[in-house]
Amino acid sequence: MSQHRIDELLSVFGLLRRSAYRIVQYCVLAIGLAAMMAMTIPDLGARSATWLAVTLWCCLGFFAAELTIKSWPRAGAKAAPRYLLSGPGLIDLLAVLPIPLALLFGAPTGTAWLLASLWLLKLAPVVPGLSLLGRVIEQEARPLASVFVIFLIVLLLSAVALHLLERAGQPERFGSVPRSLWWAVTTLTTTGYGDAVPETFLGRMIAALVMICGLGVFGLWTGILATGFAAEHRRREFVQNWDLVTSVPFLRNLDAPSVIELTRMLRRLDLAGHTVVVRRGRPGDCMYFIASGEVEVRLEPQPVRLGAGAFFGEFALLDGGPRTATVVTTMPSTLLILEVSDFRSFTAHHPELAQTIETEAARRKSAEGRPRHGHATAPAIPGKRHR
Ligand code: CMP
């Protein structure tokens, strides 16, 4: 078996192993949380107490073993104290320590196991949106804080006003400012439990105003967070795409303004191994650059493999015809997609790139039918600065 095939099998096996571990982790988490919740149901908790306790202890054992393995000193990994002080390390500690400690300090079993809800924190590091949310809140802290101050002002002013207007008629609900604050919070957040309702005309007018302010305040917060998310997402995508674009040798030769222009145009596509990227006979509206991984162009009598740095899908863009071959990834690969409209405008400004792609397309077409050996290499753009 060739070294290439062995590498491919190892990468698939590594991916399977990581995926299997994640699935087991999620199953343990789901079973543990279900057992914790079942314990709080009086009938079920009493009848199946032993089974539920065994399940919970097994889950805790799993998380303890995970913590031990991850913090075990080994070459190339973070030292144990450093791991335990990192975000994921602290989460692993929180999943394991509080329950035995609570039991040790004499908390009732049912109460101690409620701390199993902390196991949910284990999902935090694998949810990319959470780190994004943290970054957005950090970036938009000032506008968010300004809206929060408006919220507080409306809250306090309306609570004081309602206290003034309603305290005589409803002393139990508006008799003090803290009591009125409860009404103000439920009204400003447009929750409106209906347990405290102003009865005077003026009081109702203020309530209407507070509700409208509430909608405005939450609209502002939503707008700030939404634009923050979009901007951060664009920033991250740009940085990732920049790295990918400059990792493609064929594109690396472009000057910085062109790389910026292309980075904005290219869309990243992460694919698992053995995924069909383009299918022979289908219309083509984009071409692909291989940032990492490898694809196989299924040609007769012998397929051609294209590695990182190469491109494909250009025939359809150059002659407007259907795809001439099916292209499949042979391993997990990252591709960069250039849509036909962007291809046209970019190559119009960069004739040297158009020339290189056309020359390579012509070479590929003339190579059809000739015996092929090994990998196809990526062409370089002539006459450009090399960073
Ligand atoms: P397109 O026809 O759009 O879609 C299939 C792609 O396979 C094609 O563009 C080329 O990019 C690629 N391809 C076709 N023939 C060859 C070849 N001989 N060597 C390398 N790539 C090829």
PDB file of N, CA and C and ligand atoms in Angstrom, residues 278 284 286 297 299 304 306 311-317 321-327 360 363-365 367-368 372 376, ligand 1:
ATOM      1  N   VAL A 278     -17.862  18.537  -7.927  1.00  0.00           N
ATOM      2  CA  VAL A 278     -18.602  18.859  -9.155  1.00  0.00           C
ATOM      3  C   VAL A 278     -18.915  17.544  -9.872  1.00  0.00           C
ATOM      4  N   GLY A 284     -21.674  24.640 -14.748  1.00  0.00           N
ATOM      5  CA  GLY A 284     -20.711  25.116 -13.733  1.00  0.00           C
ATOM      6  C   GLY A 284     -20.768  26.628 -13.620  1.00  0.00           C
ATOM      7  N   CYS A 286     -18.840  28.224 -11.003  1.00  0.00           N
ATOM      8  CA  CYS A 286     -17.734  28.655 -10.145  1.00  0.00           C
ATOM      9  C   CYS A 286     -16.524  27.761 -10.367  1.00  0.00           C
ATOM     10  N   VAL A 297      -9.828  14.038  -9.994  1.00  0.00           N
ATOM     11  CA  VAL A 297     -10.631  14.340 -11.187  1.00  0.00           C
ATOM     12  C   VAL A 297     -10.847  13.001 -11.875  1.00  0.00           C
ATOM     13  N   LEU A 299     -11.216  10.991 -14.544  1.00  0.00           N
ATOM     14  CA  LEU A 299     -11.052  10.983 -15.993  1.00  0.00           C
ATOM     15  C   LEU A 299     -10.801   9.555 -16.454  1.00  0.00           C
ATOM     16  N   VAL A 304      -6.979  11.828 -12.335  1.00  0.00           N
ATOM     17  CA  VAL A 304      -5.865  12.726 -11.993  1.00  0.00           C
ATOM     18  C   VAL A 304      -6.112  13.260 -10.595  1.00  0.00           C
ATOM     19  N   LEU A 306      -5.345  16.187  -7.775  1.00  0.00           N
ATOM     20  CA  LEU A 306      -4.860  17.567  -7.630  1.00  0.00           C
ATOM     21  C   LEU A 306      -4.701  17.848  -6.142  1.00  0.00           C
ATOM     22  N   PHE A 311      -5.991  24.210  -8.852  1.00  0.00           N
ATOM     23  CA  PHE A 311      -7.377  24.666  -9.019  1.00  0.00           C
ATOM     24  C   PHE A 311      -8.102  23.750  -9.992  1.00  0.00           C
ATOM     25  N   PHE A 312      -9.401  23.801  -9.998  1.00  0.00           N
ATOM     26  CA  PHE A 312     -10.200  23.028 -10.967  1.00  0.00           C
ATOM     27  C   PHE A 312     -11.551  23.721 -11.156  1.00  0.00           C
ATOM     28  N   GLY A 313     -12.263  23.242 -12.156  1.00  0.00           N
ATOM     29  CA  GLY A 313     -13.579  23.819 -12.444  1.00  0.00           C
ATOM     30  C   GLY A 313     -13.493  25.025 -13.357  1.00  0.00           C
ATOM     31  N   GLU A 314     -12.286  25.254 -13.948  1.00  0.00           N
ATOM     32  CA  GLU A 314     -12.102  26.458 -14.778  1.00  0.00           C
ATOM     33  C   GLU A 314     -12.661  26.275 -16.187  1.00  0.00           C
ATOM     34  N   PHE A 315     -12.756  25.009 -16.677  1.00  0.00           N
ATOM     35  CA  PHE A 315     -13.224  24.788 -18.055  1.00  0.00           C
ATOM     36  C   PHE A 315     -14.606  25.411 -18.234  1.00  0.00           C
ATOM     37  N   ALA A 316     -15.484  25.118 -17.267  1.00  0.00           N
ATOM     38  CA  ALA A 316     -16.882  25.577 -17.379  1.00  0.00           C
ATOM     39  C   ALA A 316     -16.948  27.098 -17.415  1.00  0.00           C
ATOM     40  N   LEU A 317     -16.027  27.760 -16.715  1.00  0.00           N
ATOM     41  CA  LEU A 317     -16.053  29.224 -16.692  1.00  0.00           C
ATOM     42  C   LEU A 317     -15.461  29.797 -17.981  1.00  0.00           C
ATOM     43  N   GLY A 321     -19.355  25.754 -21.035  1.00  0.00           N
ATOM     44  CA  GLY A 321     -19.958  24.425 -21.219  1.00  0.00           C
ATOM     45  C   GLY A 321     -20.217  23.731 -19.894  1.00  0.00           C
ATOM     46  N   PRO A 322     -20.770  22.502 -19.952  1.00  0.00           N
ATOM     47  CA  PRO A 322     -21.004  21.764 -18.705  1.00  0.00           C
ATOM     48  C   PRO A 322     -19.688  21.234 -18.137  1.00  0.00           C
ATOM     49  N   ARG A 323     -19.734  20.745 -16.902  1.00  0.00           N
ATOM     50  CA  ARG A 323     -18.539  20.171 -16.269  1.00  0.00           C
ATOM     51  C   ARG A 323     -18.062  18.989 -17.088  1.00  0.00           C
ATOM     52  N   THR A 324     -16.738  18.932 -17.329  1.00  0.00           N
ATOM     53  CA  THR A 324     -16.205  17.867 -18.182  1.00  0.00           C
ATOM     54  C   THR A 324     -15.849  16.608 -17.392  1.00  0.00           C
ATOM     55  N   ALA A 325     -15.813  16.704 -16.074  1.00  0.00           N
ATOM     56  CA  ALA A 325     -15.459  15.530 -15.267  1.00  0.00           C
ATOM     57  C   ALA A 325     -16.062  15.670 -13.872  1.00  0.00           C
ATOM     58  N   THR A 326     -16.209  14.514 -13.204  1.00  0.00           N
ATOM     59  CA  THR A 326     -16.645  14.532 -11.813  1.00  0.00           C
ATOM     60  C   THR A 326     -15.394  14.691 -10.954  1.00  0.00           C
ATOM     61  N   VAL A 327     -15.479  15.566  -9.958  1.00  0.00           N
ATOM     62  CA  VAL A 327     -14.319  15.787  -9.072  1.00  0.00           C
ATOM     63  C   VAL A 327     -14.745  15.437  -7.647  1.00  0.00           C
ATOM     64  N   GLU A 360      -3.089  26.753 -18.290  1.00  0.00           N
ATOM     65  CA  GLU A 360      -3.217  25.487 -17.580  1.00  0.00           C
ATOM     66  C   GLU A 360      -4.394  24.675 -18.141  1.00  0.00           C
ATOM     67  N   ARG A 363      -3.272  23.199 -21.305  1.00  0.00           N
ATOM     68  CA  ARG A 363      -2.358  22.074 -21.037  1.00  0.00           C
ATOM     69  C   ARG A 363      -3.138  20.826 -20.637  1.00  0.00           C
ATOM     70  N   ARG A 364      -4.164  21.055 -19.768  1.00  0.00           N
ATOM     71  CA  ARG A 364      -4.960  19.911 -19.310  1.00  0.00           C
ATOM     72  C   ARG A 364      -5.725  19.273 -20.483  1.00  0.00           C
ATOM     73  N   LYS A 365      -6.271  20.144 -21.338  1.00  0.00           N
ATOM     74  CA  LYS A 365      -7.049  19.607 -22.458  1.00  0.00           C
ATOM     75  C   LYS A 365      -6.146  18.814 -23.401  1.00  0.00           C
ATOM     76  N   ALA A 367      -3.473  17.353 -22.550  1.00  0.00           N
ATOM     77  CA  ALA A 367      -2.938  16.171 -21.850  1.00  0.00           C
ATOM     78  C   ALA A 367      -3.938  15.019 -21.863  1.00  0.00           C
ATOM     79  N   GLU A 368      -5.210  15.306 -22.192  1.00  0.00           N
ATOM     80  CA  GLU A 368      -6.239  14.264 -22.212  1.00  0.00           C
ATOM     81  C   GLU A 368      -5.777  13.154 -23.146  1.00  0.00           C
ATOM     82  N   ARG A 372      -0.902   9.740 -17.518  1.00  0.00           N
ATOM     83  CA  ARG A 372      -0.582  10.711 -16.476  1.00  0.00           C
ATOM     84  C   ARG A 372       0.116  10.029 -15.314  1.00  0.00           C
ATOM     85  N   ALA A 376      -0.818  16.475 -10.176  1.00  0.00           N
ATOM     86  CA  ALA A 376      -0.685  17.649 -11.021  1.00  0.00           C
ATOM     87  C   ALA A 376      -0.177  18.784 -10.141  1.00  0.00           C
TER      88      ALA A 376
HETATM   89  P1  CMP B   1     -14.769  21.692 -15.358  1.00  0.00           P
HETATM   90  O1  CMP B   1     -15.010  21.008 -16.649  1.00  0.00           O
HETATM   91  O2  CMP B   1     -15.463  22.954 -15.097  1.00  0.00           O
HETATM   92  O3  CMP B   1     -15.121  20.641 -14.170  1.00  0.00           O
HETATM   93  C1  CMP B   1     -14.303  19.478 -14.064  1.00  0.00           C
HETATM   94  C2  CMP B   1     -12.874  19.914 -13.901  1.00  0.00           C
HETATM   95  O4  CMP B   1     -11.897  18.918 -13.882  1.00  0.00           O
HETATM   96  C3  CMP B   1     -12.459  20.746 -15.108  1.00  0.00           C
HETATM   97  O5  CMP B   1     -13.212  21.913 -15.178  1.00  0.00           O
HETATM   98  C4  CMP B   1     -10.991  20.894 -14.850  1.00  0.00           C
HETATM   99  O6  CMP B   1     -10.717  21.879 -13.909  1.00  0.00           O
HETATM  100  C5  CMP B   1     -10.666  19.538 -14.230  1.00  0.00           C
HETATM  101  N1  CMP B   1      -9.958  18.734 -15.250  1.00  0.00           N
HETATM  102  C6  CMP B   1     -10.442  18.286 -16.408  1.00  0.00           C
HETATM  103  N2  CMP B   1      -9.464  17.614 -17.087  1.00  0.00           N
HETATM  104  C7  CMP B   1      -8.349  17.687 -16.334  1.00  0.00           C
HETATM  105  C8  CMP B   1      -7.000  17.204 -16.466  1.00  0.00           C
HETATM  106  N3  CMP B   1      -6.609  16.512 -17.525  1.00  0.00           N
HETATM  107  N4  CMP B   1      -6.133  17.467 -15.469  1.00  0.00           N
HETATM  108  C9  CMP B   1      -6.512  18.142 -14.377  1.00  0.00           C
HETATM  109  N5  CMP B   1      -7.755  18.620 -14.203  1.00  0.00           N
HETATM  110  C10 CMP B   1      -8.674  18.387 -15.150  1.00  0.00           C
END
